[in-house]
């Protein structure tokens, strides 16, 4: 009966005719109607009225139950339809993600060269893989295509070793002079933060060949 709190007035109104069963017949003037008796026997008029009251009340209860059941069915139908639409949307999205992953798949390998990475900057295939290296690890970042694909804010990282740009939080090429400077401790810490994000979000497909971990180590300067 928790549904009673949310029943529309039209449904509650169906219960009104059944009220005579709960406390006797009360006429509009508010005073209970009584009938006399003859020699201790129930007056025929009272018998007739009692039968009428029971008949009307019984019909009202049946009508109320039918109306309430109908309301519950309609309310349940709405829930079932919403659930059906939600399940259909979830299935459609899962199929989309599966197809997206299939198109962007790249076979993992032990090592990648920087030359090999250049072929995966996202410009050759708008649905294909996008690779870049960071701190010696190669990631497939196709899930972040809006960021790393052509026209994206971080497209400069794609198809290359983006270690120094990430560490220095740069979205433009370093000058020749800056590129010769070692990363300081703050920059190495920034790179470590990026790596936590990438490892939790993107697929690792290998390592960068020839990468020197001492250039980014937090313990070696």
Coordinates of N, CA and C in Angstrom, one line a residue:
X1 N 0.8 -1.2 0.0 CA 0.0 0.0 0.0 C 0.8 1.3 0.0
X2 N 2.1 1.1 -0.2 CA 3.0 2.3 -0.3 C 2.5 3.2 -1.5
X3 N 1.9 2.5 -2.5 CA 1.4 3.3 -3.7 C 0.3 4.3 -3.3
X4 N -0.4 4.1 -2.2 CA -1.5 5.0 -1.9 C -1.0 6.4 -1.8
X5 N 0.2 6.6 -1.3 CA 0.7 8.0 -1.1 C 0.9 8.7 -2.4
X6 N 1.1 7.9 -3.5 CA 1.3 8.5 -4.8 C 0.1 8.4 -5.7
X7 N -1.0 7.8 -5.3 CA -2.1 7.6 -6.1 C -2.7 8.9 -6.5
X8 N -3.1 9.1 -7.8 CA -3.8 10.3 -8.2 C -5.2 10.4 -7.5
X9 N -5.7 11.6 -7.4 CA -7.0 11.8 -6.8 C -8.1 11.0 -7.5
X10 N -8.0 10.8 -8.8 CA -9.0 10.1 -9.5 C -9.1 8.6 -9.1
X11 N -7.9 8.1 -8.7 CA -7.9 6.7 -8.2 C -8.4 6.6 -6.8
X12 N -8.0 7.6 -5.9 CA -8.5 7.6 -4.6 C -10.0 7.8 -4.5
X13 N -10.6 8.5 -5.5 CA -12.0 8.8 -5.5 C -12.8 7.5 -5.6
X14 N -12.2 6.5 -6.2 CA -12.9 5.2 -6.4 C -13.1 4.5 -5.1
X15 N -12.3 4.8 -4.1 CA -12.5 4.2 -2.8 C -13.6 4.8 -2.0
X16 N -14.0 6.0 -2.3 CA -15.0 6.7 -1.5 C -16.3 5.9 -1.3
X17 N -16.9 5.3 -2.4 CA -18.2 4.6 -2.2 C -18.1 3.5 -1.2
X18 N -16.9 3.0 -0.9 CA -16.8 1.9 0.0 C -16.8 2.3 1.5
X19 N -16.8 3.6 1.8 CA -16.7 4.0 3.1 C -17.9 3.6 4.0
X20 N -19.1 3.3 3.5 CA -20.2 2.9 4.4 C -19.8 1.6 5.1
X21 N -19.0 0.8 4.6 CA -18.6 -0.5 5.2 C -17.8 -0.2 6.5
X22 N -17.1 0.9 6.5 CA -16.2 1.2 7.6 C -16.8 1.8 8.8
X23 N -18.0 2.3 8.7 CA -18.6 2.9 9.9 C -20.1 3.1 9.9
X24 N -20.8 2.5 9.0 CA -22.2 2.6 8.9 C -22.6 3.7 8.0
X25 N -23.8 3.8 7.6 CA -24.3 4.8 6.7 C -24.6 6.1 7.4
X26 N -24.0 7.2 6.8 CA -24.2 8.5 7.4 C -24.8 9.4 6.3
X27 N -26.0 9.8 6.5 CA -26.6 10.7 5.5 C -26.0 12.1 5.5
X28 N -26.3 12.9 4.5 CA -25.7 14.2 4.3 C -25.8 15.1 5.5
X29 N -26.9 15.0 6.4 CA -27.1 15.8 7.5 C -26.1 15.5 8.7
X30 N -25.4 14.3 8.5 CA -24.4 14.0 9.5 C -24.9 13.1 10.7
X31 N -26.2 12.8 10.7 CA -26.8 12.0 11.8 C -27.1 10.6 11.3
X32 N -26.7 9.6 12.0 CA -26.9 8.2 11.6 C -28.4 8.0 11.5
X33 N -28.8 7.3 10.5 CA -30.2 6.9 10.2 C -30.6 5.7 11.0
X34 N -31.6 5.7 11.8 CA -32.0 4.5 12.5 C -33.5 4.2 12.1
X35 N -33.8 3.0 12.2 CA -35.1 2.5 11.9 C -35.7 1.8 13.1
X36 N -37.0 1.9 13.2 CA -37.6 1.3 14.4 C -37.7 -0.2 14.3
X37 N -38.2 -0.9 15.3 CA -38.4 -2.3 15.3 C -39.8 -2.6 15.8
X38 N -40.3 -3.7 15.4 CA -41.6 -4.1 15.8 C -41.5 -5.4 16.6
X39 N -41.8 -5.4 17.9 CA -41.7 -6.5 18.8 C -40.4 -7.2 18.7
X40 N -39.3 -6.3 18.7 CA -38.0 -6.9 18.8 C -37.5 -7.3 17.4
X41 N -38.3 -7.3 16.4 CA -37.9 -7.8 15.1 C -37.4 -6.6 14.3
X42 N -36.5 -6.8 13.3 CA -36.0 -5.8 12.5 C -37.1 -5.3 11.5
X43 N -37.3 -4.0 11.4 CA -38.3 -3.5 10.6 C -38.0 -3.9 9.1
X44 N -39.0 -4.2 8.3 CA -38.8 -4.6 6.9 C -38.1 -3.5 6.1
X45 N -38.4 -2.2 6.4 CA -37.7 -1.1 5.7 C -36.2 -1.1 6.0
X46 N -35.9 -1.5 7.3 CA -34.4 -1.5 7.6 C -33.7 -2.7 7.0
X47 N -34.5 -3.8 6.8 CA -33.9 -5.0 6.1 C -33.6 -4.6 4.7
X48 N -34.5 -3.9 4.1 CA -34.4 -3.5 2.7 C -33.2 -2.5 2.5
X49 N -33.1 -1.6 3.5 CA -32.0 -0.6 3.4 C -30.6 -1.3 3.6
X50 N -30.6 -2.2 4.6 CA -29.3 -2.9 4.8 C -28.9 -3.7 3.6
X51 N -29.8 -4.4 3.0 CA -29.5 -5.1 1.8 C -28.9 -4.2 0.7
X52 N -29.6 -3.0 0.6 CA -29.2 -2.1 -0.4 C -27.8 -1.5 -0.2
X53 N -27.6 -1.3 1.1 CA -26.2 -0.8 1.5 C -25.2 -1.8 1.2
X54 N -25.4 -3.0 1.5 CA -24.4 -4.1 1.3 C -24.2 -4.2 -0.2
X55 N -25.2 -4.1 -1.0 CA -25.1 -4.3 -2.4 C -24.3 -3.2 -3.0
X56 N -24.6 -1.9 -2.6 CA -23.9 -0.8 -3.1 C -22.4 -0.8 -2.7
X57 N -22.2 -1.1 -1.4 CA -20.8 -1.1 -0.9 C -20.0 -2.2 -1.6
X58 N -20.6 -3.4 -1.8 CA -19.9 -4.5 -2.4 C -19.5 -4.1 -3.8
X59 N -20.4 -3.4 -4.6 CA -20.1 -3.0 -5.9 C -19.0 -1.9 -5.9
X60 N -19.1 -1.0 -4.9 CA -18.1 0.0 -4.8 C -16.7 -0.5 -4.5
X61 N -16.6 -1.5 -3.6 CA -15.3 -2.2 -3.3 C -14.7 -2.8 -4.5
X62 N -15.6 -3.5 -5.3 CA -15.1 -4.2 -6.5 C -14.6 -3.2 -7.5
X63 N -15.3 -2.1 -7.6 CA -14.9 -1.0 -8.5 C -13.6 -0.4 -8.1
X64 N -13.5 -0.2 -6.8 CA -12.3 0.5 -6.2 C -11.1 -0.5 -6.4
X65 N -11.2 -1.8 -6.2 CA -10.1 -2.7 -6.3 C -9.7 -2.8 -7.8
X66 N -10.7 -2.8 -8.7 CA -10.4 -2.9 -10.1 C -9.7 -1.6 -10.6
X67 N -10.1 -0.5 -10.1 CA -9.5 0.8 -10.4 C -8.1 0.9 -9.9
X68 N -7.9 0.4 -8.6 CA -6.6 0.5 -8.0 C -5.6 -0.4 -8.8
X69 N -6.1 -1.6 -9.1 CA -5.3 -2.6 -9.8 C -4.9 -2.0 -11.2
X70 N -5.8 -1.4 -11.8 CA -5.6 -0.8 -13.1 C -4.5 0.3 -13.0
X71 N -4.6 1.1 -12.0 CA -3.6 2.2 -11.8 C -2.2 1.6 -11.6
X72 N -2.2 0.5 -10.7 CA -0.9 -0.1 -10.5 C -0.3 -0.7 -11.8
X73 N -1.2 -1.3 -12.6 CA -0.7 -1.8 -13.9 C -0.1 -0.8 -14.8
X74 N -0.8 0.4 -14.9 CA -0.4 1.5 -15.8 C 1.0 2.0 -15.2
X75 N 1.0 2.2 -13.9 CA 2.2 2.7 -13.3 C 3.4 1.7 -13.5
X76 N 3.1 0.4 -13.4 CA 4.2 -0.6 -13.6 C 4.6 -0.6 -15.1
X77 N 3.6 -0.4 -16.0 CA 4.0 -0.3 -17.4 C 4.9 0.8 -17.7
X78 N 4.8 1.9 -17.1 CA 5.7 3.0 -17.3 C 7.1 2.6 -16.9
X79 N 7.2 2.0 -15.7 CA 8.5 1.5 -15.2 C 9.1 0.5 -16.2
X80 N 8.3 -0.4 -16.7 CA 8.9 -1.4 -17.6 C 9.4 -0.8 -18.9
X81 N 8.6 0.2 -19.4 CA 9.0 0.9 -20.6 C 10.3 1.7 -20.4
X82 N 10.4 2.4 -19.3 CA 11.7 3.1 -19.0 C 12.9 2.1 -18.9
X83 N 12.6 1.0 -18.2 CA 13.7 0.0 -18.1 C 14.1 -0.6 -19.4
X84 N 13.1 -0.8 -20.3 CA 13.4 -1.4 -21.6 C 14.2 -0.4 -22.4
X85 N 13.8 0.9 -22.4 CA 14.6 1.9 -23.1 C 16.0 2.1 -22.6
X86 N 16.2 2.0 -21.2 CA 17.5 2.1 -20.6 C 18.4 1.0 -21.1
X87 N 17.8 -0.2 -21.0 CA 18.6 -1.4 -21.4 C 19.0 -1.4 -22.9
X88 N 18.1 -0.9 -23.7 CA 18.4 -0.7 -25.2 C 19.5 0.3 -25.4
X89 N 19.5 1.4 -24.7 CA 20.5 2.4 -24.8 C 21.9 1.9 -24.3
X90 N 21.9 1.1 -23.2 CA 23.1 0.5 -22.7 C 23.7 -0.5 -23.7
X91 N 22.8 -1.3 -24.3 CA 23.3 -2.3 -25.3 C 23.9 -1.6 -26.5
X92 N 23.2 -0.5 -26.9 CA 23.7 0.2 -28.1 C 25.0 0.9 -27.8
X93 N 25.2 1.4 -26.6 CA 26.5 2.1 -26.3 C 27.6 1.0 -26.2
X94 N 27.3 -0.1 -25.6 CA 28.3 -1.2 -25.5 C 28.8 -1.7 -26.8
X95 N 27.8 -1.8 -27.8 CA 28.2 -2.2 -29.1 C 29.0 -1.1 -29.8
X96 N 28.7 0.2 -29.5 CA 29.5 1.3 -30.1 C 30.9 1.2 -29.6
X97 N 31.1 1.0 -28.3 CA 32.4 1.0 -27.6 C 33.2 -0.2 -28.2
X98 N 32.5 -1.3 -28.4 CA 33.2 -2.5 -28.9 C 33.8 -2.3 -30.3
X99 N 33.0 -1.7 -31.1 CA 33.4 -1.4 -32.5 C 34.5 -0.3 -32.5
X100 N 34.4 0.6 -31.6 CA 35.4 1.7 -31.5 C 36.8 1.1 -31.1
X101 N 36.7 0.2 -30.2 CA 38.0 -0.5 -29.7 C 38.5 -1.4 -30.8
X102 N 37.7 -2.0 -31.6 CA 38.1 -2.9 -32.7 C 38.9 -2.1 -33.7
X103 N 38.3 -0.9 -34.1 CA 38.9 -0.1 -35.1 C 40.2 0.5 -34.7
X104 N 40.4 0.8 -33.4 CA 41.5 1.5 -32.9 C 42.6 0.5 -32.3
X105 N 42.3 -0.8 -32.5 CA 43.3 -1.7 -31.9 C 44.6 -1.7 -32.6
X106 N 45.7 -1.9 -31.8 CA 47.0 -2.0 -32.4 C 47.7 -3.2 -31.6
X107 N 48.4 -4.0 -32.3 CA 49.1 -5.1 -31.7 C 50.2 -4.7 -30.8
X108 N 50.1 -5.0 -29.5 CA 51.2 -4.6 -28.6 C 52.5 -5.3 -29.0
X109 N 53.6 -4.6 -28.7 CA 54.9 -5.2 -29.0 C 55.8 -4.8 -27.8
X110 N 57.0 -5.4 -27.8 CA 57.9 -5.1 -26.7 C 58.4 -3.7 -26.7
X111 N 58.9 -3.3 -27.9 CA 59.5 -2.0 -28.1 C 59.0 -1.3 -29.4
X112 N 58.9 0.0 -29.3 CA 58.5 0.8 -30.4 C 59.6 1.9 -30.6
X113 N 59.9 2.2 -31.8 CA 60.9 3.2 -32.1 C 60.1 4.5 -32.3
X114 N 60.8 5.7 -32.2 CA 60.1 6.9 -32.4 C 59.6 7.0 -33.9
X115 N 60.3 6.4 -34.8 CA 59.9 6.5 -36.2 C 58.6 5.7 -36.4
X116 N 58.5 4.6 -35.7 CA 57.2 3.8 -35.8 C 56.0 4.6 -35.2
X117 N 56.3 5.3 -34.1 CA 55.2 6.1 -33.5 C 54.6 7.1 -34.4
X118 N 55.4 7.7 -35.3 CA 54.9 8.8 -36.2 C 53.8 8.4 -37.0
X119 N 53.7 7.1 -37.3 CA 52.6 6.6 -38.2 C 51.2 6.5 -37.4
X120 N 51.3 6.8 -36.1 CA 50.1 6.7 -35.3 C 49.7 8.0 -34.6
X121 N 49.8 9.1 -35.4 CA 49.4 10.4 -34.8 C 48.0 10.7 -35.0
X122 N 47.2 9.8 -35.6 CA 45.8 10.1 -35.8 C 45.4 10.7 -37.1
X123 N 46.3 11.1 -37.9 CA 46.0 11.8 -39.1 C 45.7 10.9 -40.3
X124 N 46.2 9.6 -40.2 CA 46.0 8.7 -41.3 C 44.6 8.0 -41.2
X125 N 44.1 7.8 -40.0 CA 42.9 7.1 -39.9 C 42.1 7.7 -38.7
X126 N 41.0 8.3 -39.0 CA 40.2 9.1 -38.0 C 39.6 8.2 -36.9
X127 N 39.6 6.9 -37.2 CA 39.0 5.9 -36.2 C 40.1 5.0 -35.7
X128 N 41.4 5.2 -36.2 CA 42.4 4.2 -35.8 C 43.1 4.6 -34.5
X129 N 44.2 3.9 -34.2 CA 44.9 4.1 -32.9 C 45.6 5.4 -32.9
X130 N 45.9 5.9 -31.7 CA 46.7 7.1 -31.5 C 47.7 6.8 -30.5
X131 N 49.0 6.8 -30.8 CA 50.0 6.4 -29.9 C 50.9 7.6 -29.5
X132 N 51.4 7.5 -28.3 CA 52.5 8.4 -27.9 C 53.3 7.7 -26.7
X133 N 54.5 8.2 -26.5 CA 55.3 7.6 -25.4 C 55.4 8.7 -24.3
X134 N 55.5 8.2 -23.1 CA 55.7 9.0 -21.9 C 56.5 8.3 -20.9
X135 N 57.6 8.8 -20.5 CA 58.4 8.2 -19.5 C 58.8 6.7 -19.9
X136 N 59.0 6.5 -21.2 CA 59.4 5.2 -21.7 C 58.3 4.2 -22.0
X137 N 57.1 4.6 -21.7 CA 55.9 3.7 -21.9 C 55.1 4.2 -23.1
X138 N 54.7 3.3 -24.0 CA 53.9 3.7 -25.1 C 52.4 3.4 -24.9
X139 N 51.6 4.4 -25.0 CA 50.1 4.3 -24.8 C 49.3 4.4 -26.1
X140 N 48.2 3.7 -26.1 CA 47.2 3.9 -27.2 C 46.1 4.7 -26.6
X141 N 46.1 6.0 -27.0 CA 45.1 6.9 -26.3 C 43.9 7.3 -27.2
X142 N 43.5 6.3 -28.0 CA 42.3 6.5 -28.9 C 41.1 7.0 -28.1
X143 N 40.9 6.5 -26.9 CA 39.8 7.0 -26.1 C 39.8 8.5 -25.8
X144 N 40.9 9.1 -25.9 CA 41.0 10.5 -25.8 C 41.2 11.2 -27.1
X145 N 40.6 10.7 -28.1 CA 40.8 11.2 -29.5 C 40.4 12.7 -29.6
X146 N 39.5 13.2 -28.8 CA 39.1 14.6 -28.8 C 40.3 15.5 -28.4
X147 N 41.1 14.9 -27.5 CA 42.3 15.7 -27.0 C 43.5 15.5 -27.9
X148 N 43.8 14.2 -28.3 CA 45.0 13.9 -28.9 C 44.9 13.7 -30.4
X149 N 43.7 13.7 -31.0 CA 43.6 13.6 -32.4 C 43.8 14.9 -33.1
X150 N 43.7 14.9 -34.4 CA 43.9 16.1 -35.2 C 42.9 17.2 -34.8
X151 N 43.4 18.4 -34.5 CA 42.6 19.5 -34.0 C 42.4 19.5 -32.5
X152 N 42.9 18.5 -31.8 CA 42.7 18.4 -30.4 C 43.7 19.3 -29.7
X153 N 43.4 19.6 -28.5 CA 44.3 20.5 -27.7 C 45.7 20.0 -27.5
X154 N 45.8 18.6 -27.4 CA 47.1 18.0 -27.1 C 47.6 17.1 -28.3
X155 N 47.2 17.5 -29.4 CA 47.6 16.7 -30.6 C 49.1 16.7 -30.8
X156 N 49.8 17.7 -30.2 CA 51.2 17.8 -30.4 C 51.9 16.6 -29.7
X157 N 51.2 15.9 -28.8 CA 51.8 14.8 -28.1 C 51.8 13.5 -28.9
X158 N 50.8 13.4 -29.9 CA 50.6 12.2 -30.6 C 51.7 11.8 -31.6
X159 N 51.9 10.5 -31.7 CA 52.9 10.0 -32.6 C 54.4 10.3 -32.3
X160 N 54.7 10.5 -31.0 CA 56.0 10.8 -30.7 C 56.3 10.5 -29.2
X161 N 57.6 10.8 -28.8 CA 57.9 10.7 -27.4 C 57.5 12.1 -26.8
X162 N 56.5 12.1 -26.0 CA 56.0 13.4 -25.4 C 56.5 13.6 -24.0
X163 N 57.5 12.9 -23.6 CA 57.9 12.9 -22.2 C 58.2 14.3 -21.7
X164 N 59.1 15.0 -22.4 CA 59.5 16.4 -22.0 C 58.4 17.4 -22.0
X165 N 57.6 17.3 -23.1 CA 56.4 18.3 -23.2 C 55.5 18.1 -22.0
X166 N 55.2 16.8 -21.7 CA 54.3 16.5 -20.6 C 54.9 17.0 -19.2
X167 N 56.1 16.7 -19.0 CA 56.8 17.1 -17.8 C 56.8 18.6 -17.6
X168 N 57.0 19.3 -18.7 CA 57.1 20.8 -18.7 C 55.7 21.5 -18.9
X169 N 54.7 20.6 -19.1 CA 53.3 21.1 -19.4 C 53.3 22.1 -20.5
X170 N 53.9 21.7 -21.6 CA 54.0 22.5 -22.8 C 53.1 21.9 -24.0
X171 N 52.5 22.7 -24.7 CA 51.8 22.3 -25.9 C 52.4 23.0 -27.2
X172 N 53.6 23.2 -27.1 CA 54.4 23.7 -28.2 C 55.8 23.2 -28.2
X173 N 56.5 23.2 -29.3 CA 57.8 22.6 -29.3 C 58.8 23.4 -28.4
X174 N 59.7 22.7 -27.8 CA 60.8 23.3 -27.0 C 61.8 24.0 -28.0
X175 N 62.4 25.0 -27.5 CA 63.5 25.6 -28.2 C 64.7 24.6 -28.2
X176 N 65.6 24.8 -29.1 CA 66.8 23.9 -29.1 C 67.6 24.0 -27.8
X177 N 67.6 25.2 -27.3 CA 68.4 25.4 -26.0 C 67.7 24.8 -24.8
X178 N 66.3 24.9 -24.8 CA 65.6 24.3 -23.7 C 65.6 22.8 -23.7
X179 N 65.7 22.2 -24.9 CA 65.7 20.8 -25.1 C 66.9 20.1 -24.5
X180 N 68.0 20.9 -24.4 CA 69.3 20.4 -23.8 C 69.3 20.4 -22.3
X181 N 68.4 21.1 -21.7 CA 68.3 21.2 -20.2 C 67.7 20.0 -19.6
X182 N 68.3 19.4 -18.5 CA 67.6 18.3 -17.9 C 66.3 18.7 -17.2
X183 N 65.4 17.8 -17.0 CA 64.2 18.1 -16.2 C 64.5 18.3 -14.8
X184 N 63.9 19.4 -14.2 CA 64.1 19.6 -12.8 C 63.2 18.7 -12.0
X185 N 63.3 18.8 -10.6 CA 62.5 17.9 -9.8 C 61.0 18.2 -9.9
X186 N 60.6 19.4 -10.0 CA 59.2 19.8 -10.2 C 58.6 19.2 -11.5
X187 N 59.4 19.3 -12.5 CA 58.9 18.8 -13.8 C 58.8 17.2 -13.8
X188 N 59.8 16.6 -13.1 CA 59.7 15.1 -13.0 C 58.5 14.7 -12.2
X189 N 58.2 15.5 -11.2 CA 57.0 15.2 -10.4 C 55.7 15.4 -11.2
X190 N 55.7 16.4 -12.0 CA 54.5 16.6 -12.9 C 54.4 15.4 -13.9
X191 N 55.5 14.9 -14.4 CA 55.4 13.8 -15.3 C 54.9 12.6 -14.6
X192 N 55.3 12.4 -13.3 CA 54.8 11.2 -12.6 C 53.3 11.3 -12.4
X193 N 52.8 12.5 -12.2 CA 51.3 12.7 -12.1 C 50.6 12.3 -13.4
X194 N 51.2 12.7 -14.5 CA 50.6 12.3 -15.8 C 50.6 10.8 -16.0
X195 N 51.7 10.2 -15.6 CA 51.7 8.7 -15.7 C 50.7 8.0 -14.9
X196 N 50.4 8.5 -13.8 CA 49.3 7.9 -13.0 C 48.0 7.9 -13.8
X197 N 47.7 9.1 -14.4 CA 46.5 9.3 -15.1 C 46.5 8.4 -16.4
X198 N 47.5 8.3 -17.1 CA 47.6 7.5 -18.3 C 47.4 6.0 -18.0
X199 N 48.1 5.6 -17.0 CA 48.1 4.1 -16.7 C 46.7 3.7 -16.3
X200 N 46.0 4.6 -15.7 CA 44.6 4.3 -15.2 C 43.6 4.4 -16.3
X201 N 43.9 5.0 -17.4 CA 42.9 5.4 -18.4 C 43.1 4.8 -19.8
X202 N 44.4 4.6 -20.2 CA 44.7 4.1 -21.5 C 45.5 2.8 -21.5
X203 N 45.4 2.2 -22.7 CA 46.1 0.9 -22.9 C 47.6 1.0 -23.1
X204 N 48.4 0.3 -22.4 CA 49.8 0.2 -22.7 C 50.1 -0.8 -23.8
X205 N 50.8 -0.4 -24.8 CA 51.1 -1.3 -25.9 C 52.6 -1.5 -26.1
X206 N 53.4 -1.1 -25.2 CA 54.8 -1.4 -25.3 C 55.7 -0.4 -24.6
X207 N 57.0 -0.4 -24.9 CA 58.0 0.5 -24.3 C 58.7 1.2 -25.5
X208 N 59.2 2.4 -25.1 CA 60.0 3.2 -26.1 C 61.4 2.7 -26.2
X209 N 61.8 2.3 -27.4 CA 63.2 1.8 -27.5 C 64.2 2.9 -27.3
X210 N 65.3 2.6 -26.5 CA 66.4 3.6 -26.3 C 66.1 4.6 -25.2
X211 N 64.9 4.5 -24.5 CA 64.6 5.5 -23.5 C 65.5 5.4 -22.3
X212 N 66.0 6.5 -21.8 CA 66.9 6.4 -20.6 C 66.1 6.9 -19.4
X213 N 65.8 6.0 -18.5 CA 64.9 6.3 -17.3 C 65.6 7.3 -16.4
X214 N 66.9 7.4 -16.4 CA 67.6 8.4 -15.5 C 67.2 9.8 -15.8
X215 N 66.7 10.1 -17.0 CA 66.3 11.4 -17.4 C 65.1 11.9 -16.8
X216 N 64.3 11.0 -16.2 CA 63.0 11.3 -15.6 C 62.9 10.8 -14.2
X217 N 63.9 10.1 -13.7 CA 63.8 9.5 -12.4 C 63.7 10.6 -11.3
X218 N 62.9 10.2 -10.3 CA 62.7 11.1 -9.1 C 63.9 11.0 -8.1
X219 N 64.7 10.0 -8.3 CA 65.8 9.8 -7.3 C 67.2 10.1 -7.9
X220 N 67.2 10.3 -9.3 CA 68.5 10.5 -9.9 C 68.4 11.8 -10.7
X221 N 69.3 12.7 -10.5 CA 69.4 14.0 -11.2 C 70.7 14.1 -11.9

